[in-house]
Amino acid sequence: MTHTHPCRLAIWAAAVVTAPALALAVPIAAGAAPAADSCGVLSSGASAAAQAAVQAACSQLGVWYTWGGGHGATPGATFGYYDGSDPASKDDGSRRGFDCSGLTRYAYYRATGRDILDGTASDQHSSPLAVQRFSAGQGAGPLLPGDLMFWGGGYVHHVAMYIGAGQMVEAYESGTRIRQTAVRTGGDYAGAIRLAASPGNPPPPPAGGGAVFQTWGTGVRTHNAPSTGAGVVDDFAGPTQVGVICQEHAQKVTAEGYTNDAWSKLSDGSWITNIYLKGPAWLAGVADCGGTPPPSGGITESTWGSDVRTHSAASTDAGVVDLFPGPTRVGVVCQEHAQKVSAEGYTNDAWSKLSDGSWITNIYLKGDAWLAGVPGC
């Protein structure tokens, strides 16, 4: 919370999809009064959804704070990135976790089954779902478990979840882990909100693998092939969660001010243009279906291993661009000698530039240390 800028500048086009962190919730027996230092619903009066959100937030105690974490296309822990100012943030690219608003987003997603809190702490403070607002001068007295508390003088930069009995759960700052702590209502405390939310359950992962993404817009159609001229399979009247199995480059589509040739295959076998999926033009962490041609002037290679990251420059210290949970086909344009990396028992200074402009150490590409047939950059 020591940052003066927003805890997360959330832009869904930069999303990364990962699995939620391991649950560590402390269950509360019906009718039992929890101890003051336990994490759970510590006072009465909260709605069922708010209580479920508290339990979800408590389940992440001990998970890393990471700048930008938790803002993938589907709520859940993600690798973060260096914020450019705080030395403690330099390790965030190698830590899977949440920033402050990523944690509260995830908690209410687990509680409601809907992604109702995407965005920065400032965005959440302005949520149209707020049914009651509390000023800084009111302190924590009127708060109920599940209420969101905010900090920021002039611009909200931090959010935490009140859990009752003068306690809250927060993702605080780089170099720390998600924690339960006493509430703070001094300094630049900016008040709190209470959300109107109904309990529900997030959808399970799609059968056969893949990840859950959310559509946006209205009247969005899926097709029986990756083309707007193919037969219509489904029509979504509003935002809908769908299971994405893989993606490939196919028909170029222009809609809603965007142009993209990437299409995703859904778990029911239908196809949707990536324009209508929350996420980057080419979805992070989603495998190629095998129909993507090699990039101009390069070749298609396969990665190996799990949780392999690409970077904005040929260095592990550069910002993380993408994360591949498993082997993935990528387009390699060129390669060069740069930072020497040791990983998985190999040492190599060769890096490959991919068709999206990101870089990957050749250690995680199947092939020789210096790829045959790929030109130097």
Short mmCIF file of C-alpha atoms in Angstrom, two decimals:
data_model
loop_
_atom_site.label_atom_id
_atom_site.label_comp_id
_atom_site.label_asym_id
_atom_site.label_seq_id
_atom_site.Cartn_x
_atom_site.Cartn_y
_atom_site.Cartn_z
CA MET A 1 0.00 0.00 0.00
CA THR A 2 3.00 2.26 0.10
CA HIS A 3 2.62 2.93 -3.64
CA THR A 4 1.07 6.30 -4.39
CA HIS A 5 -0.22 5.08 -7.74
CA PRO A 6 -3.20 2.68 -8.12
CA CYS A 7 -2.69 -0.79 -6.72
CA ARG A 8 -3.54 -2.18 -10.18
CA LEU A 9 -3.97 -0.39 -13.48
CA ALA A 10 -6.38 -3.00 -14.83
CA ILE A 11 -6.64 -3.27 -18.60
CA TRP A 12 -8.36 -6.48 -19.58
CA ALA A 13 -6.50 -6.61 -22.87
CA ALA A 14 -3.36 -7.52 -20.90
CA ALA A 15 -4.94 -10.46 -19.12
CA VAL A 16 -3.21 -13.72 -18.19
CA VAL A 17 -5.16 -16.78 -17.16
CA THR A 18 -4.04 -19.00 -14.31
CA ALA A 19 -5.56 -21.41 -11.84
CA PRO A 20 -6.64 -20.12 -8.41
CA ALA A 21 -4.20 -20.62 -5.57
CA LEU A 22 -4.60 -23.47 -3.09
CA ALA A 23 -7.39 -22.85 -0.59
CA LEU A 24 -6.36 -22.46 3.04
CA ALA A 25 -9.68 -21.38 4.54
CA VAL A 26 -10.41 -21.83 8.23
CA PRO A 27 -13.93 -23.32 8.47
CA ILE A 28 -16.31 -21.93 11.09
CA ALA A 29 -18.73 -24.35 12.67
CA ALA A 30 -22.37 -23.27 12.73
CA GLY A 31 -23.13 -21.31 15.88
CA ALA A 32 -19.49 -21.15 16.95
CA ALA A 33 -17.83 -17.85 17.83
CA PRO A 34 -14.54 -17.61 15.95
CA ALA A 35 -11.42 -16.60 17.77
CA ALA A 36 -10.39 -12.98 17.26
CA ASP A 37 -7.24 -13.98 15.39
CA SER A 38 -8.87 -16.57 13.07
CA CYS A 39 -9.72 -15.67 9.50
CA GLY A 40 -13.37 -15.96 8.63
CA VAL A 41 -16.66 -14.16 9.17
CA LEU A 42 -16.01 -12.57 12.57
CA SER A 43 -19.33 -10.80 13.13
CA SER A 44 -22.97 -11.24 12.13
CA GLY A 45 -25.28 -9.35 9.78
CA ALA A 46 -23.55 -9.84 6.42
CA SER A 47 -25.30 -11.25 3.35
CA ALA A 48 -24.64 -14.81 2.20
CA ALA A 49 -22.58 -13.53 -0.74
CA ALA A 50 -20.51 -11.24 1.50
CA GLN A 51 -19.82 -14.10 3.90
CA ALA A 52 -18.73 -16.32 1.00
CA ALA A 53 -16.46 -13.53 -0.25
CA VAL A 54 -14.81 -13.31 3.18
CA GLN A 55 -14.13 -17.04 3.20
CA ALA A 56 -12.67 -16.80 -0.32
CA ALA A 57 -10.38 -13.93 0.71
CA CYS A 58 -9.29 -15.85 3.82
CA SER A 59 -8.48 -18.87 1.64
CA GLN A 60 -5.64 -16.87 0.08
CA LEU A 61 -3.74 -16.03 3.28
CA GLY A 62 -0.04 -16.56 2.68
CA VAL A 63 -0.25 -16.14 -1.10
CA TRP A 64 2.16 -13.54 -2.52
CA TYR A 65 1.21 -9.96 -3.17
CA THR A 66 2.26 -9.32 -6.76
CA TRP A 67 1.81 -6.11 -8.73
CA GLY A 68 -0.89 -6.67 -11.37
CA GLY A 69 -1.73 -10.13 -9.99
CA GLY A 70 -5.29 -11.41 -10.19
CA HIS A 71 -6.32 -9.49 -13.31
CA GLY A 72 -6.40 -12.29 -15.86
CA ALA A 73 -9.42 -12.88 -18.07
CA THR A 74 -10.76 -15.17 -15.34
CA PRO A 75 -10.27 -14.08 -11.69
CA GLY A 76 -7.50 -15.96 -9.92
CA ALA A 77 -3.84 -15.71 -9.00
CA THR A 78 -1.45 -14.71 -11.80
CA PHE A 79 2.18 -13.74 -12.15
CA GLY A 80 2.69 -10.01 -11.73
CA TYR A 81 5.31 -7.65 -13.12
CA TYR A 82 7.72 -4.93 -12.00
CA ASP A 83 5.86 -1.69 -11.29
CA GLY A 84 8.82 0.42 -12.39
CA SER A 85 9.40 2.20 -9.08
CA ASP A 86 9.47 -0.07 -6.03
CA PRO A 87 12.61 -2.28 -5.76
CA ALA A 88 10.55 -4.88 -3.88
CA SER A 89 8.40 -5.25 -7.01
CA LYS A 90 11.30 -6.55 -9.14
CA ASP A 91 10.45 -10.13 -8.09
CA ASP A 92 6.73 -9.83 -8.87
CA GLY A 93 7.22 -11.33 -12.33
CA SER A 94 8.22 -14.64 -10.73
CA ARG A 95 5.52 -14.64 -8.04
CA ARG A 96 2.00 -15.90 -8.61
CA GLY A 97 -0.51 -14.00 -6.50
CA PHE A 98 -2.74 -10.95 -6.29
CA ASP A 99 -2.58 -7.22 -5.93
CA CYS A 100 -5.15 -5.56 -3.68
CA SER A 101 -7.98 -5.26 -6.21
CA GLY A 102 -7.12 -8.61 -7.77
CA LEU A 103 -7.79 -10.26 -4.40
CA THR A 104 -11.17 -8.59 -3.84
CA ARG A 105 -12.14 -9.32 -7.45
CA TYR A 106 -11.33 -13.01 -6.92
CA ALA A 107 -13.16 -13.16 -3.57
CA TYR A 108 -16.44 -11.87 -5.01
CA TYR A 109 -16.05 -14.03 -8.11
CA ARG A 110 -15.83 -17.10 -5.88
CA ALA A 111 -18.81 -15.84 -3.90
CA THR A 112 -21.12 -14.96 -6.79
CA GLY A 113 -19.94 -16.92 -9.82
CA ARG A 114 -19.71 -13.64 -11.73
CA ASP A 115 -16.84 -11.27 -12.44
CA ILE A 116 -18.38 -8.19 -10.80
CA LEU A 117 -15.24 -6.37 -9.56
CA ASP A 118 -12.78 -6.21 -12.45
CA GLY A 119 -10.59 -3.09 -12.44
CA THR A 120 -8.45 -1.02 -10.11
CA ALA A 121 -9.14 -0.16 -6.48
CA SER A 122 -10.44 3.17 -7.77
CA ASP A 123 -12.78 1.36 -10.18
CA GLN A 124 -14.07 -0.83 -7.37
CA HIS A 125 -14.64 2.18 -5.14
CA SER A 126 -16.92 3.56 -7.88
CA SER A 127 -18.74 0.25 -8.45
CA PRO A 128 -22.39 0.67 -9.51
CA LEU A 129 -23.16 -2.36 -7.32
CA ALA A 130 -22.48 -0.34 -4.15
CA VAL A 131 -25.74 -0.14 -2.22
CA GLN A 132 -24.28 1.69 0.76
CA ARG A 133 -21.29 3.99 1.22
CA PHE A 134 -19.48 4.86 4.43
CA SER A 135 -17.35 7.97 4.88
CA ALA A 136 -13.88 7.95 6.35
CA GLY A 137 -15.21 9.78 9.38
CA GLN A 138 -17.53 6.87 10.23
CA GLY A 139 -14.55 4.57 10.75
CA ALA A 140 -15.15 0.83 10.91
CA GLY A 141 -18.09 1.01 13.33
CA PRO A 142 -20.92 0.49 10.80
CA LEU A 143 -19.09 -2.07 8.65
CA LEU A 144 -20.13 -5.68 8.10
CA PRO A 145 -18.03 -8.62 6.87
CA GLY A 146 -17.51 -8.42 3.13
CA ASP A 147 -17.52 -4.61 2.98
CA LEU A 148 -14.66 -3.14 0.99
CA MET A 149 -12.41 -0.54 2.61
CA PHE A 150 -10.41 1.99 0.55
CA TRP A 151 -7.41 4.29 0.94
CA GLY A 152 -6.20 7.23 -1.12
CA GLY A 153 -6.04 10.97 -0.76
CA GLY A 154 -7.64 12.32 -3.93
CA TYR A 155 -7.25 9.05 -5.84
CA VAL A 156 -8.07 5.63 -4.39
CA HIS A 157 -5.03 3.35 -4.58
CA HIS A 158 -5.74 0.49 -2.16
CA VAL A 159 -8.61 -1.80 -1.16
CA ALA A 160 -9.05 -4.42 1.57
CA MET A 161 -11.93 -6.58 2.78
CA TYR A 162 -13.45 -6.11 6.23
CA ILE A 163 -14.16 -9.44 7.96
CA GLY A 164 -15.56 -8.23 11.32
CA ALA A 165 -14.26 -7.66 14.86
CA GLY A 166 -11.98 -4.85 13.69
CA GLN A 167 -10.09 -7.16 11.30
CA MET A 168 -9.55 -7.15 7.55
CA VAL A 169 -7.80 -9.18 4.83
CA GLU A 170 -5.58 -7.46 2.30
CA ALA A 171 -2.93 -7.88 -0.35
CA TYR A 172 -0.72 -5.09 0.98
CA GLU A 173 2.43 -4.47 -1.07
CA SER A 174 5.25 -6.13 -3.02
CA GLY A 175 7.46 -8.37 -0.90
CA THR A 176 4.61 -9.35 1.45
CA ARG A 177 1.97 -12.06 1.46
CA ILE A 178 -1.80 -11.78 1.79
CA ARG A 179 -2.56 -11.22 5.43
CA GLN A 180 -5.20 -10.68 8.09
CA THR A 181 -4.60 -7.50 10.09
CA ALA A 182 -6.33 -4.90 12.24
CA VAL A 183 -8.26 -2.26 10.30
CA ARG A 184 -6.65 1.12 9.65
CA THR A 185 -8.95 4.12 9.58
CA GLY A 186 -6.37 6.88 9.93
CA GLY A 187 -4.10 8.53 7.39
CA ASP A 188 -5.61 8.53 3.92
CA TYR A 189 -8.46 6.10 4.69
CA ALA A 190 -11.20 6.98 2.18
CA GLY A 191 -14.24 5.05 3.45
CA ALA A 192 -15.97 1.83 2.47
CA ILE A 193 -18.75 0.36 0.35
CA ARG A 194 -21.22 -2.50 0.69
CA LEU A 195 -22.07 -4.46 -2.46
CA ALA A 196 -25.37 -5.82 -3.71
CA ALA A 197 -24.42 -9.36 -4.67
CA SER A 198 -26.14 -12.74 -4.82
CA PRO A 199 -24.31 -15.95 -3.95
CA GLY A 200 -23.47 -18.42 -6.67
CA ASN A 201 -20.69 -20.69 -7.89
CA PRO A 202 -18.08 -20.04 -10.60
CA PRO A 203 -18.27 -22.44 -13.54
CA PRO A 204 -15.99 -25.48 -13.52
CA PRO A 205 -13.13 -25.66 -16.03
CA PRO A 206 -14.30 -26.91 -19.44
CA ALA A 207 -14.28 -30.64 -20.09
CA GLY A 208 -11.18 -31.75 -21.95
CA GLY A 209 -8.99 -28.91 -20.68
CA GLY A 210 -8.75 -25.25 -21.48
CA ALA A 211 -9.75 -22.24 -19.43
CA VAL A 212 -12.85 -20.20 -18.64
CA PHE A 213 -13.10 -16.81 -20.34
CA GLN A 214 -15.85 -14.22 -20.37
CA THR A 215 -17.45 -12.72 -23.45
CA TRP A 216 -18.46 -9.09 -23.66
CA GLY A 217 -21.05 -7.22 -25.71
CA THR A 218 -24.53 -8.32 -26.76
CA GLY A 219 -25.78 -10.51 -29.56
CA VAL A 220 -22.44 -12.36 -29.73
CA ARG A 221 -22.60 -15.48 -31.89
CA THR A 222 -20.52 -18.64 -32.06
CA HIS A 223 -20.09 -20.60 -35.30
CA ASN A 224 -19.42 -24.18 -36.37
CA ALA A 225 -16.13 -23.09 -38.01
CA PRO A 226 -13.77 -20.11 -37.48
CA SER A 227 -15.64 -17.86 -39.91
CA THR A 228 -18.56 -15.45 -39.68
CA GLY A 229 -19.94 -17.15 -42.78
CA ALA A 230 -20.22 -20.52 -40.99
CA GLY A 231 -23.40 -21.71 -39.35
CA VAL A 232 -24.43 -20.07 -36.07
CA VAL A 233 -24.26 -22.42 -33.08
CA ASP A 234 -25.16 -20.10 -30.21
CA ASP A 235 -26.16 -16.48 -29.54
CA PHE A 236 -25.24 -14.77 -26.24
CA ALA A 237 -27.62 -11.93 -25.33
CA GLY A 238 -25.08 -10.58 -22.82
CA PRO A 239 -21.70 -11.38 -21.20
CA THR A 240 -21.31 -15.15 -20.84
CA GLN A 241 -18.61 -17.41 -19.42
CA VAL A 242 -17.31 -19.96 -21.93
CA GLY A 243 -14.74 -22.75 -21.91
CA VAL A 244 -11.89 -22.14 -24.38
CA ILE A 245 -9.93 -25.22 -25.52
CA CYS A 246 -7.55 -23.73 -28.11
CA GLN A 247 -7.18 -20.92 -30.65
CA GLU A 248 -5.89 -20.38 -34.16
CA HIS A 249 -5.51 -17.71 -36.84
CA ALA A 250 -8.32 -17.88 -39.41
CA GLN A 251 -10.75 -15.37 -40.96
CA LYS A 252 -9.90 -11.72 -40.23
CA VAL A 253 -12.85 -9.99 -38.55
CA THR A 254 -13.50 -6.30 -37.94
CA ALA A 255 -16.03 -5.45 -35.21
CA GLU A 256 -16.49 -3.01 -32.34
CA GLY A 257 -13.49 -0.98 -33.53
CA TYR A 258 -11.12 -3.99 -33.47
CA THR A 259 -9.64 -6.16 -36.23
CA ASN A 260 -8.39 -9.65 -35.39
CA ASP A 261 -7.87 -12.97 -37.19
CA ALA A 262 -7.70 -15.06 -33.99
CA TRP A 263 -10.56 -17.45 -33.23
CA SER A 264 -11.08 -19.67 -30.17
CA LYS A 265 -12.54 -23.16 -30.16
CA LEU A 266 -14.99 -23.60 -27.27
CA SER A 267 -15.66 -26.70 -25.20
CA ASP A 268 -18.88 -27.40 -27.17
CA GLY A 269 -16.89 -27.48 -30.43
CA SER A 270 -18.08 -24.09 -31.67
CA TRP A 271 -15.85 -21.12 -32.57
CA ILE A 272 -15.84 -17.48 -31.51
CA THR A 273 -13.74 -14.57 -32.74
CA ASN A 274 -11.34 -13.46 -30.01
CA ILE A 275 -12.65 -9.92 -30.42
CA TYR A 276 -15.55 -10.86 -28.14
CA LEU A 277 -13.46 -12.58 -25.45
CA LYS A 278 -12.01 -10.55 -22.58
CA GLY A 279 -8.28 -10.85 -22.99
CA PRO A 280 -5.54 -9.95 -25.48
CA ALA A 281 -5.96 -10.46 -29.23
CA TRP A 282 -4.12 -13.79 -28.87
CA LEU A 283 -5.24 -15.31 -25.55
CA ALA A 284 -2.51 -15.85 -22.99
CA GLY A 285 -2.05 -19.42 -21.79
CA VAL A 286 -4.34 -20.96 -24.45
CA ALA A 287 -2.85 -23.55 -26.81
CA ASP A 288 -2.76 -23.23 -30.58
CA CYS A 289 -5.29 -25.56 -32.24
CA GLY A 290 -2.67 -26.43 -34.86
CA GLY A 291 -4.08 -24.39 -37.72
CA THR A 292 -1.86 -21.34 -37.30
CA PRO A 293 0.63 -20.85 -40.14
CA PRO A 294 4.26 -19.94 -39.37
CA PRO A 295 4.98 -16.23 -38.96
CA SER A 296 6.37 -14.34 -41.95
CA GLY A 297 10.12 -14.93 -42.09
CA GLY A 298 10.09 -17.44 -39.24
CA ILE A 299 8.93 -20.88 -38.18
CA THR A 300 6.54 -22.47 -35.70
CA GLU A 301 8.19 -24.08 -32.67
CA SER A 302 6.84 -25.85 -29.58
CA THR A 303 7.60 -24.94 -25.99
CA TRP A 304 8.02 -27.55 -23.26
CA GLY A 305 7.59 -27.49 -19.50
CA SER A 306 4.94 -25.71 -17.44
CA ASP A 307 4.43 -22.08 -16.40
CA VAL A 308 6.85 -20.88 -19.09
CA ARG A 309 6.94 -17.09 -19.41
CA THR A 310 7.75 -14.77 -22.29
CA HIS A 311 9.19 -11.31 -21.68
CA SER A 312 9.15 -7.86 -23.24
CA ALA A 313 12.93 -8.07 -23.83
CA ALA A 314 15.56 -10.81 -23.96
CA SER A 315 16.01 -10.94 -20.18
CA THR A 316 14.28 -12.64 -17.27
CA ASP A 317 14.21 -9.21 -15.58
CA ALA A 318 12.02 -7.73 -18.32
CA GLY A 319 8.26 -7.57 -17.93
CA VAL A 320 6.25 -10.78 -18.34
CA VAL A 321 4.17 -10.75 -21.53
CA ASP A 322 2.65 -14.21 -21.52
CA LEU A 323 2.46 -17.40 -19.46
CA PHE A 324 2.11 -20.88 -20.95
CA PRO A 325 0.75 -23.37 -18.38
CA GLY A 326 1.86 -26.24 -20.64
CA PRO A 327 3.49 -26.96 -24.04
CA THR A 328 2.39 -24.36 -26.59
CA ARG A 329 3.04 -23.71 -30.30
CA VAL A 330 4.66 -20.32 -30.89
CA GLY A 331 5.85 -18.39 -33.93
CA VAL A 332 9.59 -17.68 -33.86
CA VAL A 333 10.76 -14.79 -36.05
CA CYS A 334 14.46 -14.52 -35.14
CA GLN A 335 16.97 -15.20 -32.35
CA GLU A 336 19.95 -13.52 -30.72
CA HIS A 337 22.52 -13.98 -27.95
CA ALA A 338 21.56 -12.01 -24.83
CA GLN A 339 21.21 -12.73 -21.09
CA LYS A 340 22.65 -16.11 -20.04
CA VAL A 341 19.97 -18.20 -18.30
CA SER A 342 20.30 -21.40 -16.24
CA ALA A 343 17.12 -23.46 -15.85
CA GLU A 344 16.01 -27.09 -15.90
CA GLY A 345 19.66 -28.23 -15.93
CA TYR A 346 20.55 -26.19 -19.03
CA THR A 347 22.47 -22.95 -19.52
CA ASN A 348 21.98 -20.89 -22.67
CA ASP A 349 22.31 -17.26 -23.76
CA ALA A 350 20.12 -17.66 -26.87
CA TRP A 351 16.70 -15.96 -26.91
CA SER A 352 14.02 -16.10 -29.59
CA LYS A 353 11.76 -13.23 -30.62
CA LEU A 354 8.18 -14.42 -31.12
CA SER A 355 5.61 -13.22 -33.62
CA ASP A 356 3.85 -11.13 -30.94
CA GLY A 357 7.10 -9.24 -30.23
CA SER A 358 7.85 -10.99 -26.94
CA TRP A 359 11.01 -12.99 -26.13
CA ILE A 360 11.60 -16.48 -24.75
CA THR A 361 14.83 -18.18 -23.70
CA ASN A 362 15.67 -20.98 -26.13
CA ILE A 363 15.92 -23.32 -23.15
CA TYR A 364 12.13 -23.71 -23.25
CA LEU A 365 11.90 -24.25 -27.03
CA LYS A 366 12.18 -27.80 -28.35
CA GLY A 367 15.30 -27.98 -30.48
CA ASP A 368 18.96 -27.05 -30.43
CA ALA A 369 20.41 -24.35 -28.19
CA TRP A 370 20.62 -22.21 -31.35
CA LEU A 371 17.55 -23.00 -33.45
CA ALA A 372 18.18 -24.38 -36.91
CA GLY A 373 16.59 -22.42 -39.75
CA VAL A 374 15.86 -19.32 -37.65
CA PRO A 375 17.76 -16.15 -38.64
CA GLY A 376 19.56 -13.87 -36.20
CA CYS A 377 17.74 -10.75 -35.11
#
